Amino acid sequence: MTTTTTSTRTPAEPKGSVGSAHTRVEGRDKVTGTARYAGDIPFADLAYGWLVLSTVARGRVSSVETAPVLEMPGVLEVLHHGNAPRVDRDFNGLMGVPPDPTTGLFQDDRVPHMGWPVALVVAETPEQAREAAETLVVNYEAEPHDVDFSGARPDAYALDGHMPAVTEKGDLEEQLAASAVVVDAEYTTPEEHHSMMEPHAATARWDGGRLDVLDSNQGATWVQNDLAKLFSLDPGAVRVRSEHIGGGFGSKGLRAHQVAAVMAATVLQRPVRVTMTRRQMFSLAGYRSPTTQRVRLGADADGRLRALEHDSLNLTSSVHEYVEPSAGVARVMYDADAHRTVNRVVRLDVPTPTWMRAPGEAPGSFALESALDELAEKCGIDPIELRVRNDPERGPVSGLPFAGRNLVACFREGARRFGWADRDPRPGLRRDGRWLLGTGTAAASFFAGAGPSTARVTAEADGTFTVRIAASDLGTGARTALALVAADALGVPADRIRMHIGDSDFGPAMIAGGSMGTRSWAWAITAAAGELRERLALSGDVPPEGITVRSDTTEAVRALAQKERHSFGAQFAEVAVDPATGEVRVRRMLGIFAAGRIINPLTARSQLVGGMIWGISMALHEEAVRDSGSGGLVGADLAGYHVAANADVALVEADWIDDPDPEDPVGIKGIGEVGIVGAAAAIANAVWHATGVRHRHLPIRPDRVLLAGTATGTDTGGGADA
Amino acid sequence: MREFGYQRATDVSGAVALLDADPHARFLGGGTNLVDLMKSGVERPARLVDVTALPLDRIEPTDDGGLRIGATVTNSDLAAHPLVRHRYPALTQAVLAGASGQLRNMATVGGNLLQRTRCAYFTDVTGPCNKREPGSGCPAARGEHHNHAILGASDHCVAVHPSDMGVALTAFDAVVSYETADGPGELPLADFYLPVGDTPHRETALPPGALITGVTLPPVPAAAHSRYRKVRERASYAFAIGSVAAALDVRDGVVRDARLALGAVASRPWRARAAERVLTGAAADAATFGAAADAELAAARPLPRNGYKVTLMRNLIVAVLTELAGPTRPAGPAQEAAR
């Protein structure tokens, strides 16, 4: 894989640390193993909890046969609904919604889905706990379950999530009837899982009357707040730390493992660690719901949209309403005289889905940007030109101005570097040995926002500066980026900054989520640093305890004008398809993004490339398959759940155009999610260009390609390898 | 994890004696499958007898021009051996198509033949599986089975054998040597795996307690011109959804000798004898290759969601045979590995 890029741009000479490449400040610790992750931190007297998950998809726990297990070596306790501490499940968490239902651990005998936590076995060693947990007999009264998701569910209903369920303007049927060209197609995406490298792990202990939790999460104050509410504690009595994190992608908020660890630590009055296994993550860590989306587009012969409808259905559990707002992407991307979007859900006996890398936009862009490509084909217009002609000046639904929309500039730059101008739009013409070749493109967007945060910056007597903020570095390089921001805000070299993050004692801060972390934290650090510089300018003397300034951006963030705020991007892909075997290979990808000011080009590129590689996985590999009979997943591990391997990732390049946000103190928008958005559509569109056949169902597996054939008939191949 | 004993055997008779004394013991080769199965609870041996230190790690030519491959030869060493590369290039290609570099450095020839199916129902101990718990049922037949068998399966089990190496060995008439407490024995690979029938838990014809000591390949002149192709759901590090090992000896446009075996279609590597009969003596052309594939796949009984495999295997057989019969030499092992 190559990520080096040669740009003809002449970027402004970096005057400070921001904008120039820096390796991660904790990089050496990580590669030498010095960095401790949540499951690695040693404690005296540590006990280990092992979760026991239900083996039925719906019903009640009739009994838990604890006695034989309590006799096993090292076993200290078995917690279940009959003996676990009571918690308060009736609250909205820091994200404004109730916490995941599995965090209301062991409160009753109901089993709403396969893999529901029914017991925790605690023992002196993890091996003892595991063996006892696997021995524990739990009896159930099973009930019939329903896990079958389809677009034809009559019990689906429209539901607001963090955005309204339905938006509509104009007369859709009238505009469709008046359209010269119509696309009406259904697209589906499968159940997908975060499966970050580091499984969820938490250690809880009581320390001098305070609950101390060492965890791996996307927001220390988020987990602190939600644990405090769950256990009816004063937030000040709970401390959550999360120093190093091996990936989160939306999955690492409050989850069953932290609650289990706190319960056991409370009952046993000693430190208890609970770690999810890879298999348990597939039931307990959340996931992306499958979607069934219908897109209807109507356009004049020149491609101008008269009608746009985007209807998305996702599943949720019987105990929580989660919306995967896939139709939301149409509210940002394209306008039409008649415009209708709706997000619907259906409740099934399955685990509760959650946010996962570009929630809404990732599956939504697959449907919408595939449909745009189909429209371009039908109109005989270049796919980029079609998007240029339909680039709106204001938010299609909101009517608000865009706080920067450099999508067309991304397409222009990307087309130049990808060699798009030489493309023959006709499908199925290019061959390289047994491979048919094609190229495709798609647009990307993701919401760019900021959340209130607090930070403390201290001028130390030795001339260094210490920054404290409850930020989370998911492995993306946030700690390093914030050090660069602090250095520039203080007007000092980055090596004079000491960053301390991931501790709820540092005060409230935005989570690492929604592509909003770095922007939100940088804002708070910049504010505190600015005030500190003013104080230092007044008096150069720093007392031994240093001078500390605290900031709180709540008012400043709320004062932001109402606008359409998003990062944008243009994705390009070239694929090779063997129609005789159905194999699809991505030969190269290019993503050009307009995503605000880039703090650290080294780690930013890595994050964008990572998103694009995830897009390869989404397009070709990822799919969790649920068994109707058992109600559980089939092959819930990384042998059965495929993500792209290195051999699937050829040349992937990410770059950006200058796009600073003038209303952000640092110019940041956010790069966390946008890299995956549109990537699967670009690949699917390239597969069409290679074969002449549309693939509207992800992943584009060999069997699907093989059975779909090519527009000119199934080719049995036979040529030698290229 | 349950506690288990571990002993390292230093000679073959000692290893066999250790297993003979303990019916709950298992031989441990590279551990790339057994250890996974112990973690998931499918295997719960009381004792592991590590055989990797046995003097079975050599590859030697036989007097008649074949090869004898020791049971503890690693996949990496097997693939890299010059005699394997020159005499049986499809075997090198098959081994390199499997797993990852790290796994191939650990995995052994004997263990490869005895690896268990990757059917997800087999590895999930919370549900039924006739192979794991005889009589408990086969959820795959009505569940997720898009990578399951189309040949030789039964109502009791539709799982496929996962080996790549075994497909090439099957094409070339390999013979498995083993040692028991009662002495040595041999089994042609064609007879090594038992039909599924109603006993899917009984997978091989090895006597109880037998230790595989090696695999002997007879001389197969056609194998010098052989090819392994594997189709999978990503470019690397995935089990096949269909694979073909083939060798073709074509003179004056006529097939003199043909060897063909299929992977990921049955409970064992599948020797395509019906196809070979069509090929042998026929014109080396597209019509023959298609007829050969059709002859073999006439016996296919696809499940509701794996019918694509019949098309895939037909295409793959024709493509590989066409490539072997073509004017250009097939890609050698080095090229194949680099792709």
XYZ file of C-alpha atoms in Angstrom, chain A residues 28 65 128 193 327 417 468 494 513 520 663:
11
model
C 7.554 4.681 21.012
C -27.305 -23.303 38.621
C -10.683 -20.032 36.244
C -19.449 -4.897 13.083
C -31.616 8.910 4.311
C -5.058 13.126 -10.538
C -5.168 18.476 30.712
C 5.616 21.145 20.369
C -17.097 10.653 18.100
C -13.986 20.357 20.084
C -15.583 30.004 12.136
